[in-house]
Structures are given as C-alpha cells and as structure tokens.
PDB file of C-alpha atoms in Angstrom:
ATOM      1  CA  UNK A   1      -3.582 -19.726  -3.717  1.00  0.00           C
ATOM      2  CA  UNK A   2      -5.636 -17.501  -1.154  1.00  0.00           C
ATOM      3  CA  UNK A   3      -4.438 -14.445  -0.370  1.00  0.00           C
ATOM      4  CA  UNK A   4      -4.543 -12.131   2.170  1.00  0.00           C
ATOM      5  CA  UNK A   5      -8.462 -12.278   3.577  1.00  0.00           C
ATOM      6  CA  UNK A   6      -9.430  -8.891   5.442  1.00  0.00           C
ATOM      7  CA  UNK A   7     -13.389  -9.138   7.158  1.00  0.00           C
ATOM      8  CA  UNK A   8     -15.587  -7.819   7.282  1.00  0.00           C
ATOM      9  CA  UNK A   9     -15.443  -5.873   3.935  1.00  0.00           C
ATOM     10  CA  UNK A  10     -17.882  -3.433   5.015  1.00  0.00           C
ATOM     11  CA  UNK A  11     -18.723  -2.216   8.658  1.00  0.00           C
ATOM     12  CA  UNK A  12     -20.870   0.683   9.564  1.00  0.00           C
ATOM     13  CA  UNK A  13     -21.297   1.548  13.120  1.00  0.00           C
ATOM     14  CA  UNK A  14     -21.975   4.632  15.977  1.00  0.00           C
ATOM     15  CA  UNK A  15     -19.613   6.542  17.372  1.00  0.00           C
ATOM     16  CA  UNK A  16     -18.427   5.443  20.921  1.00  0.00           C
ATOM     17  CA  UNK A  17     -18.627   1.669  19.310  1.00  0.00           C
ATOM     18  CA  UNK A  18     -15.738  -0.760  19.328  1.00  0.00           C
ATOM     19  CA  UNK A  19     -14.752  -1.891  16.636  1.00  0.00           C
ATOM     20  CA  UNK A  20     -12.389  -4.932  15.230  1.00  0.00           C
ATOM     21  CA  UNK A  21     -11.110  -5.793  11.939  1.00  0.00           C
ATOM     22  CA  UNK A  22      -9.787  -9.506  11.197  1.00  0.00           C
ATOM     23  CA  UNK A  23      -7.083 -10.245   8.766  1.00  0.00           C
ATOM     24  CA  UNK A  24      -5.485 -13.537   7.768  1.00  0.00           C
ATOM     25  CA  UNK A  25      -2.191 -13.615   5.970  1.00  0.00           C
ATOM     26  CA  UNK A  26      -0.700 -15.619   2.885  1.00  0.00           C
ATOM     27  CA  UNK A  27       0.465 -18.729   4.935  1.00  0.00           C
ATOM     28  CA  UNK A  28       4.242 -18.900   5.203  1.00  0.00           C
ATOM     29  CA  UNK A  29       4.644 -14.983   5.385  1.00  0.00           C
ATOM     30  CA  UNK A  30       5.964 -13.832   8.343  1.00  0.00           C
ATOM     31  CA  UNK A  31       5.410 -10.202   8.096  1.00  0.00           C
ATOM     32  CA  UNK A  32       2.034  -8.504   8.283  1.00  0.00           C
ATOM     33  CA  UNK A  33       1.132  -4.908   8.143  1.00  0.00           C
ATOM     34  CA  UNK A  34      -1.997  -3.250   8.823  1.00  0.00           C
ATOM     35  CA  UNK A  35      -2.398   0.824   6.667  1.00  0.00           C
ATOM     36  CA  UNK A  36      -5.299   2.885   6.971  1.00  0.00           C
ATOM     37  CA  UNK A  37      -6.332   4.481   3.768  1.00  0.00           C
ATOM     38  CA  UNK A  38      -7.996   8.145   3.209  1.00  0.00           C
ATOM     39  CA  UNK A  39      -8.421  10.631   1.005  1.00  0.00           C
ATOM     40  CA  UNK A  40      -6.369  13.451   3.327  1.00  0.00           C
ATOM     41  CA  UNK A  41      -3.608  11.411   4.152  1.00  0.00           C
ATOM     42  CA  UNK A  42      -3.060   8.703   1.414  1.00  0.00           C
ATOM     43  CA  UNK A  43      -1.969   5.614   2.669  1.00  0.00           C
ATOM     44  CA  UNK A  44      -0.304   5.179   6.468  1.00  0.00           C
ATOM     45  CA  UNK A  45       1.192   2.139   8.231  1.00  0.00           C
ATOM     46  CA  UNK A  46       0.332   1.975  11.302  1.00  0.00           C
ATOM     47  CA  UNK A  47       1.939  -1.045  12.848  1.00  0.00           C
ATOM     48  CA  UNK A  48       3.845  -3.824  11.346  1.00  0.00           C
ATOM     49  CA  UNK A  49       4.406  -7.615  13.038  1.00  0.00           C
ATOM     50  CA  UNK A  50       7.447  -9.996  11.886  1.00  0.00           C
ATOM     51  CA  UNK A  51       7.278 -13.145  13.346  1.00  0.00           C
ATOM     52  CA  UNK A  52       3.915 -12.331  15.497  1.00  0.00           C
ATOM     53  CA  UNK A  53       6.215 -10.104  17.447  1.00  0.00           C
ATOM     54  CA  UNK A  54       5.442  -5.917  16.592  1.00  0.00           C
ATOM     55  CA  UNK A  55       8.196  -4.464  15.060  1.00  0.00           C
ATOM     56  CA  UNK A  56       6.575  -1.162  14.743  1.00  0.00           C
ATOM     57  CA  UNK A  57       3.405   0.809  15.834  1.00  0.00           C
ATOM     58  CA  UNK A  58       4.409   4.354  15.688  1.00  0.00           C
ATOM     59  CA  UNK A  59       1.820   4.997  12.991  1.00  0.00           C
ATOM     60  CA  UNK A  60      -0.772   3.347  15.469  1.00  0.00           C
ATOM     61  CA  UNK A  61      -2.891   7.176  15.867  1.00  0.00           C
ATOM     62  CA  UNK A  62      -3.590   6.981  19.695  1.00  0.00           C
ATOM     63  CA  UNK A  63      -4.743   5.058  22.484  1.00  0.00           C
ATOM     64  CA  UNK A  64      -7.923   3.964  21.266  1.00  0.00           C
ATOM     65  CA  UNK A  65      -6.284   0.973  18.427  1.00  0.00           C
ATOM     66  CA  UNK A  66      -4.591  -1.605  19.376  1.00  0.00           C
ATOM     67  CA  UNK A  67      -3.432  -4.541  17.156  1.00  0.00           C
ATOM     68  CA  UNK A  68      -2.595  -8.059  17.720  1.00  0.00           C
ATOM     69  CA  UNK A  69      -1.519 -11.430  16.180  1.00  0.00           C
ATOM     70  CA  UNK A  70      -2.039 -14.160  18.782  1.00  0.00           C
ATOM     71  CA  UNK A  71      -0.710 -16.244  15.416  1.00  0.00           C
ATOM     72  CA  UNK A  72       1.137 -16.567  12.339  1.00  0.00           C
ATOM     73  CA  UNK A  73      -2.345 -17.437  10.670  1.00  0.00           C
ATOM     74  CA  UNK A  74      -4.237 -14.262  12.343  1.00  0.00           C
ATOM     75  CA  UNK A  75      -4.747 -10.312  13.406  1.00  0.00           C
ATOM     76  CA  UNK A  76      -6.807  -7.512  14.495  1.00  0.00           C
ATOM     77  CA  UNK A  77      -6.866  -4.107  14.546  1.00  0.00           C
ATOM     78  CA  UNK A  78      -9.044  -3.051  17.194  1.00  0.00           C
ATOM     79  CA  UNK A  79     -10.486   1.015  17.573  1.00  0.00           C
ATOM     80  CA  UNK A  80     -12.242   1.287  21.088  1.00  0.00           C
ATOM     81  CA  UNK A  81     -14.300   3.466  21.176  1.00  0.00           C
ATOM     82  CA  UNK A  82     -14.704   4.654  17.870  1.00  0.00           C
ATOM     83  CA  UNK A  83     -14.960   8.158  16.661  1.00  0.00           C
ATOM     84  CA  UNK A  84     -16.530   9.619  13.084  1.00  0.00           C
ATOM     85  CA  UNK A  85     -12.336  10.611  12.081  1.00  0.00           C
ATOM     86  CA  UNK A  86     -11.685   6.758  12.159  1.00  0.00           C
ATOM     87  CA  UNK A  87     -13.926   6.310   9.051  1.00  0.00           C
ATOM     88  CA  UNK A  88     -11.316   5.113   6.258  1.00  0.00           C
ATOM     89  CA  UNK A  89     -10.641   2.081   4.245  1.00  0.00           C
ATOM     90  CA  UNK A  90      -8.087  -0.274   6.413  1.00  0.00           C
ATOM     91  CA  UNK A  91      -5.716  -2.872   4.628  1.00  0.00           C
ATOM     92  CA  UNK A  92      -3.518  -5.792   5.921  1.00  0.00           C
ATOM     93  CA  UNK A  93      -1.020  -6.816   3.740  1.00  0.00           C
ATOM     94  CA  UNK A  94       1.452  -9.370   4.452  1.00  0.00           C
ATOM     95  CA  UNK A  95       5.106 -10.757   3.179  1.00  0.00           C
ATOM     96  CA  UNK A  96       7.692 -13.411   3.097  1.00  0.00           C
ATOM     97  CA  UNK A  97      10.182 -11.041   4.870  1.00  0.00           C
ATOM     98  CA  UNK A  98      13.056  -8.587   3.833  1.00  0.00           C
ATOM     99  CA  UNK A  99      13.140  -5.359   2.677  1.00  0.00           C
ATOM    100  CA  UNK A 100      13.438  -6.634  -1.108  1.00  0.00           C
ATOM    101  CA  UNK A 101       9.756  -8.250  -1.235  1.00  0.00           C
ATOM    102  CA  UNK A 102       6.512  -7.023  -2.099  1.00  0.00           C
ATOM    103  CA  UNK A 103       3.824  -7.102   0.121  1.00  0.00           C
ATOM    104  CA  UNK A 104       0.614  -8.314  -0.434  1.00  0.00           C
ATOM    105  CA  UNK A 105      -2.627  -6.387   0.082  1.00  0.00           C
ATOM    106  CA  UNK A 106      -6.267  -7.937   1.128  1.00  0.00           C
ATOM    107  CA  UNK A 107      -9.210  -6.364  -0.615  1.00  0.00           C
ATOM    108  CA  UNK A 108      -9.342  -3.689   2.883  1.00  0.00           C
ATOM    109  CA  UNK A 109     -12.243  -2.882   5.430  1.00  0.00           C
ATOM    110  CA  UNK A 110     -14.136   0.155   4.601  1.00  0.00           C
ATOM    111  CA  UNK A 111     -15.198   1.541   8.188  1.00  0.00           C
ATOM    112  CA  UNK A 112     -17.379   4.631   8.039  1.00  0.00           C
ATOM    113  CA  UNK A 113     -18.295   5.586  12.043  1.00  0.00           C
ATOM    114  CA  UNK A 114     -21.830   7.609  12.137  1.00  0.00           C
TER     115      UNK A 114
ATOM    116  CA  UNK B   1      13.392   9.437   6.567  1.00  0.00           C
ATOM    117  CA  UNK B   2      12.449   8.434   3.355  1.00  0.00           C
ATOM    118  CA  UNK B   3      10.355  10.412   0.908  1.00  0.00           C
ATOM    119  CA  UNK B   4       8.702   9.499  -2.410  1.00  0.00           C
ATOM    120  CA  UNK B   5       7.485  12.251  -4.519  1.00  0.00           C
ATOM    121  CA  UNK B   6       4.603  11.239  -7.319  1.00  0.00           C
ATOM    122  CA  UNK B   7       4.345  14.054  -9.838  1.00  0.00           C
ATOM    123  CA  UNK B   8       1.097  14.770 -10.332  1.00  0.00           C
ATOM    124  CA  UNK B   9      -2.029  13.483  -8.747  1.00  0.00           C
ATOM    125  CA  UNK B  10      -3.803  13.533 -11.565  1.00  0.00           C
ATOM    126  CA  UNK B  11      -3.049  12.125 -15.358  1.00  0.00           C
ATOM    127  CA  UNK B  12      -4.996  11.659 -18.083  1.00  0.00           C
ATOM    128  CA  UNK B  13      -4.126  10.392 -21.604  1.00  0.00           C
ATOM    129  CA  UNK B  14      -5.551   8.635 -24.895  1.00  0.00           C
ATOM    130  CA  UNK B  15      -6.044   5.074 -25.663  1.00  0.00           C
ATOM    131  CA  UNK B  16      -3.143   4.208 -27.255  1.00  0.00           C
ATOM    132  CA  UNK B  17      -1.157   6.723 -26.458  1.00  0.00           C
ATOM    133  CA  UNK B  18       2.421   6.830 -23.785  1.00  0.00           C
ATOM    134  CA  UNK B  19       1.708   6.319 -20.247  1.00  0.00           C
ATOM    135  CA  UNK B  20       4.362   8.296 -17.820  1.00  0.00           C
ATOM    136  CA  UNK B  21       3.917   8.385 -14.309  1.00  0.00           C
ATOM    137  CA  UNK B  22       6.641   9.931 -12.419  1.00  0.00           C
ATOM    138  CA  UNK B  23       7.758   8.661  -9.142  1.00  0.00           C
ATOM    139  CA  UNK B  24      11.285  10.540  -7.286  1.00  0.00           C
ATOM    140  CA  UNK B  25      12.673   9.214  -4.173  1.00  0.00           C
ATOM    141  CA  UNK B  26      15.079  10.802  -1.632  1.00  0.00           C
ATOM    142  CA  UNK B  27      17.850   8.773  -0.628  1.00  0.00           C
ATOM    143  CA  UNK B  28      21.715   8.993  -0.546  1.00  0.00           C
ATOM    144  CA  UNK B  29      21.238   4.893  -0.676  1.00  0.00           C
ATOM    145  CA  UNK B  30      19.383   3.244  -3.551  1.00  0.00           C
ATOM    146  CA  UNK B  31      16.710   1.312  -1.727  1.00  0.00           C
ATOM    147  CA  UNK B  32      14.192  -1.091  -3.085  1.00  0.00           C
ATOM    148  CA  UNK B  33      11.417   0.243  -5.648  1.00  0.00           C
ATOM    149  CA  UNK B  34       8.260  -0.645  -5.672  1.00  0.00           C
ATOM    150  CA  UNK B  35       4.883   0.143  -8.138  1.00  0.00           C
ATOM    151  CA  UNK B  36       2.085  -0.992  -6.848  1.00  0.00           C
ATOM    152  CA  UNK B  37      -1.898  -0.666  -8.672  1.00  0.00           C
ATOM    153  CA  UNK B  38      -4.920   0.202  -7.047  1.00  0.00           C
ATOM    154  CA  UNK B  39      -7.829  -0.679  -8.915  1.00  0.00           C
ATOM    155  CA  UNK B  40     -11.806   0.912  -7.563  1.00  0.00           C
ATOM    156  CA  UNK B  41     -12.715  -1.061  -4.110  1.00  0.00           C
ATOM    157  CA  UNK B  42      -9.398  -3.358  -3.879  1.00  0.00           C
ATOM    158  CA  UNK B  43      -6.370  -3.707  -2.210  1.00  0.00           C
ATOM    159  CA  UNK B  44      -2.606  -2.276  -3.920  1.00  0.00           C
ATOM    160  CA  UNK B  45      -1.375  -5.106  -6.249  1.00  0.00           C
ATOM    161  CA  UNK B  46       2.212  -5.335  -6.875  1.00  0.00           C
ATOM    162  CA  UNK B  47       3.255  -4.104 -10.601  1.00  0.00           C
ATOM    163  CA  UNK B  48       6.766  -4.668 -10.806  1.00  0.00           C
ATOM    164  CA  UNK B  49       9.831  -4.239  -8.291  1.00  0.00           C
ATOM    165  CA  UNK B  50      13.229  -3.219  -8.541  1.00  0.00           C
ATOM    166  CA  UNK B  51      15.750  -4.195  -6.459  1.00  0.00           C
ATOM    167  CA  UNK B  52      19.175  -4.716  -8.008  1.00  0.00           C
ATOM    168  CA  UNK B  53      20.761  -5.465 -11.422  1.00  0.00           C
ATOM    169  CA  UNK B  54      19.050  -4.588 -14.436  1.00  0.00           C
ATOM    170  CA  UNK B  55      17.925  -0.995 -14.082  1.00  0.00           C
ATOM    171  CA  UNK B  56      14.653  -1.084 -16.382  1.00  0.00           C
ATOM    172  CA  UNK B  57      12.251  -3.859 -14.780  1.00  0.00           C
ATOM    173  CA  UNK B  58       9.610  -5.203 -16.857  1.00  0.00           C
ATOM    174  CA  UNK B  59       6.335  -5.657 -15.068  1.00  0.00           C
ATOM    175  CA  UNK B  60       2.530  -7.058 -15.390  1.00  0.00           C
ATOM    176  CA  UNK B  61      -0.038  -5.355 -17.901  1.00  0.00           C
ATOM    177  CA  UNK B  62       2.762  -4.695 -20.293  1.00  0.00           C
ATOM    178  CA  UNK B  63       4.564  -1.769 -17.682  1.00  0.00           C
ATOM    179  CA  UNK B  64       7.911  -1.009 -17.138  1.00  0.00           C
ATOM    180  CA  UNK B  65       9.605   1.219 -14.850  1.00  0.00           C
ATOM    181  CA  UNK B  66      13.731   2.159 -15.032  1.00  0.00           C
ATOM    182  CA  UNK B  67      15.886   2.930 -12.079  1.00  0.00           C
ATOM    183  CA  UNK B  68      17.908   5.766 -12.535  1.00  0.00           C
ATOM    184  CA  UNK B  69      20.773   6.793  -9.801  1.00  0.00           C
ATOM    185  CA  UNK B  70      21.479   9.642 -10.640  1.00  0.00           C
ATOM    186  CA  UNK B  71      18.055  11.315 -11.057  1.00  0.00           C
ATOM    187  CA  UNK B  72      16.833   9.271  -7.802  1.00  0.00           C
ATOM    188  CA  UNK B  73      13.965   8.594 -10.307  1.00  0.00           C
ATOM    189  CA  UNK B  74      11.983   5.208 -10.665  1.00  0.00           C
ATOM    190  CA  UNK B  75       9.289   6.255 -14.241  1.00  0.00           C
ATOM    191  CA  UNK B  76       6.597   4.381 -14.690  1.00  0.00           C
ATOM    192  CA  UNK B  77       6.171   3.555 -18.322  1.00  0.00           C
ATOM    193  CA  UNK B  78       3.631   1.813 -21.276  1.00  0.00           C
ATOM    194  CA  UNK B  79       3.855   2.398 -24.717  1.00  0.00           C
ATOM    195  CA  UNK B  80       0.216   2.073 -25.470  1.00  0.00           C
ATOM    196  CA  UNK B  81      -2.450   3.079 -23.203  1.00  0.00           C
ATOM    197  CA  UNK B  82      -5.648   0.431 -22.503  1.00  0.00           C
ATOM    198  CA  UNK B  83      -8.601   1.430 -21.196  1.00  0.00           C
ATOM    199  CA  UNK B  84      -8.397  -0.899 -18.283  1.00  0.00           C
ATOM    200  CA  UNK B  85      -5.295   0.833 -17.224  1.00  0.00           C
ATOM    201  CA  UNK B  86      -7.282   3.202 -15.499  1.00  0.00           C
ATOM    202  CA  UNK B  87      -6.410   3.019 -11.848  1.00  0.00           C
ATOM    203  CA  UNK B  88      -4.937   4.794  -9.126  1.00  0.00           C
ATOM    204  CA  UNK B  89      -0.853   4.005  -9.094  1.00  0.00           C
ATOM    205  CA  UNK B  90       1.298   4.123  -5.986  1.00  0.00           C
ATOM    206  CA  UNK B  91       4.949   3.827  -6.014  1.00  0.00           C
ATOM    207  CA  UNK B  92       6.688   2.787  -2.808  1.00  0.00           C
ATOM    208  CA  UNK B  93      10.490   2.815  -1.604  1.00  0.00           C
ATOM    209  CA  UNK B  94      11.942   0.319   1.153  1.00  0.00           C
ATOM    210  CA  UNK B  95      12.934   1.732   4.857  1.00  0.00           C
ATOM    211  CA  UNK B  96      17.091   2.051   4.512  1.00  0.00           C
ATOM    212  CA  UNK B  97      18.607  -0.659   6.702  1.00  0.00           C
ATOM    213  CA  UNK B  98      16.522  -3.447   4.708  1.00  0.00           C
ATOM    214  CA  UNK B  99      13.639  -3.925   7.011  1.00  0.00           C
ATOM    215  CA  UNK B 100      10.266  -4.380   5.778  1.00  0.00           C
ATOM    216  CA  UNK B 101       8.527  -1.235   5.897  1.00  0.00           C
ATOM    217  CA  UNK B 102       7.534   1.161   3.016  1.00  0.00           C
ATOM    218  CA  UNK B 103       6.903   4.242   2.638  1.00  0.00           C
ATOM    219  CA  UNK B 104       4.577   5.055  -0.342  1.00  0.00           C
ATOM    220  CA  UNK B 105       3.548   8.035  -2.094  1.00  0.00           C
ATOM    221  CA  UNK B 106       0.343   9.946  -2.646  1.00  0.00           C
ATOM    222  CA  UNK B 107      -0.742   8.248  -5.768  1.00  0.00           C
ATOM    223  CA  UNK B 108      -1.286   9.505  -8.981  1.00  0.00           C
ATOM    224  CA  UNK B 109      -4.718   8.272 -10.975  1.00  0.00           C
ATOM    225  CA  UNK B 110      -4.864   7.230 -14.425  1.00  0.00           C
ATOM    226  CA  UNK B 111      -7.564   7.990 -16.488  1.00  0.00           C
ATOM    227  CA  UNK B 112      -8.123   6.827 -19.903  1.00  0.00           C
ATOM    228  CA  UNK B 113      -9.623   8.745 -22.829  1.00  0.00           C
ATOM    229  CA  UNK B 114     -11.619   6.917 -25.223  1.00  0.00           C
TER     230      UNK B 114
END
C-alpha cells in the first residue's frame, strides 16, 4: 500500500520566495498533520486537520504559513514569503483517527531558504 | 500540557550488547505511548504502541518497551544490539482527552559500535 507521499523531497529557493509543500495521505485516514523538523527545536506540529476541517494550528509560527486540505486525498503547507529561519525538514503524517493510533509519516520536504 | 522527557540525547553501545533508551512522561492520566524510529533522510516510523492491557508491548526489529504507572516511565528495550539499529528514536505521548495530537520528545540517537 502507498503511504503518505510528501513533494517535492527537496526544494531550495531565495528568501522573499513562496513556497508550497504537497502531501497526500494514506487513503481512508481522516487525520493529517503537518511538523516541521530542526535541529533547535526537535520536532513541532504545527497544524492538524480531521475530517478536512483544522482542528488545530497553534503551532502554525506566524502569518506567513498557511495550510489547507481542499480534500481527504490532499494538502499544503504554504510559507509566503519565505525567510532563511524557515529552512527545516517538513513532514505530513496522517491517521485513521483517535488518540490510540499511530500516525504515519511521509519521507518529509527538506526546505533550505538562501 | 503534556511533557515527555528522553534521557539522554545521545547513546552509544556494542553490537550485541542491551539497548535502553529511556523515555518519562508527565501525566496524572496514563495516555497512549508511542516509539517511533527515525532512520537518516526519512520520515518517523512507528515501533510499537501502548495503549492498554498488557504493560510490556512487543514491537518491530525485535524492541520492546514496558509501561510502568508508577514510574510514569515507557523504556525502550533490545537484548542484543544490530548494527542497523542505529537511528535516531523518538518517543511520543497522546494529548489527554483522546484527540489525535502528540507531543514527542527530543530524540535520543543510537549509535552502534562495531
């Protein structure tokens, strides 16, 4: 079975640049979850959707992302305009729903803003 | 708000030898454990869970991990260290209230000593 499928894998771009990472979930899951990853601050979560509906984005850092799911079958993180301090590795993960199930990670997007 | 502690950031042992990573939680509730695996340039994968019953939960890879109450503790254990063990190791512990969101902790990395 597929699982979660984060693009692109790699993105390198100037500062100032928007930006927009695409994640599809395992099919049937109905919750999906978008962390950023560095080596300061570990792993955060910065919004999470159930049911394409977000639940929470209190992690979300400021104004600049936004996230969406326009479906159960799609998202996007979105950083506009980027800055050099966004440069991390970002994962979606998604689940079947309730507290007692694993999530599942994509392979992330490693963003690195010149 | 919950809180997992990861003792050490850093462990190293032999091939062959015990593997004991540490992982303490605060909470007055026992919420859902989680050990997740994080090998170079790819996403967390789910190790093994615990969630209720049984308090030592046998995982992937030959891990296992025991819930103890009383010490708020959730050990990662494997008898016999492999050289592909080396990795970076998160454990995770559910939001109270059984919604979806986890809070993880800073990771500890395994390294593997010929």
């Amino acid at each position: 079975d597929a699982g979660v499928i984060q693009s692109p894998r790699h993105e390198v771009t100037e500062m100032g640049q928007e930006v927009t990472l695409r994640c599809k979930p395992i099919s049937g899951h109905n919750s999906l979850f978008w962390y950023r990853q560095t080596m300061m601050r570990g792993l955060e979560l910065l919004i999470y959707f159930n049911n394409n509906v977000p639940i929470d984005d209190s992690g979300m850092p400021e104004d600049r992302f936004s996230a969406k799911m326009p479906n159960a079958s799609f998202s996007t993180l979105k950083i506009q305009p980027s800055e050099p301090r966004d440069s991390a590795v970002y994962f979606c993960a998604s689940g079947p729903g309730g507290g007692n199930q694993p999530q599942h990670f994509g392979d992330g997007t490693r963003l690195s803003i010149l | 708000a919950q809180s997992v502690t990861q003792l050490g950031s850093h462990v190293s042992v032999s091939e062959g030898a015990l593997v004991l990573l540490r992982c303490n939680y605060s909470s007055s509730v026992p919420p859902y454990l989680f050990w997740y695996v994080q090998y170079p340039n790819q996403g967390l994968q789910l190790l093994l869970k615990y969630t209720t019953g049984a308090t030592l939960v046998k995982g992937i890879n030959g891990f296992e991990a025991e819930f103890k109450k009383s010490e708020t503790s959730f050990h990662l254990t494997k008898p016999s260290a492999h050289m592909s063990d080396a990795a970076e190791y998160f454990c995770a512990v559910s939001d109270l209230g059984g919604n979806e969101k986890l809070t993880f902790g800073t990771g500890t990395r395994l390294t593997i000593i010929p």
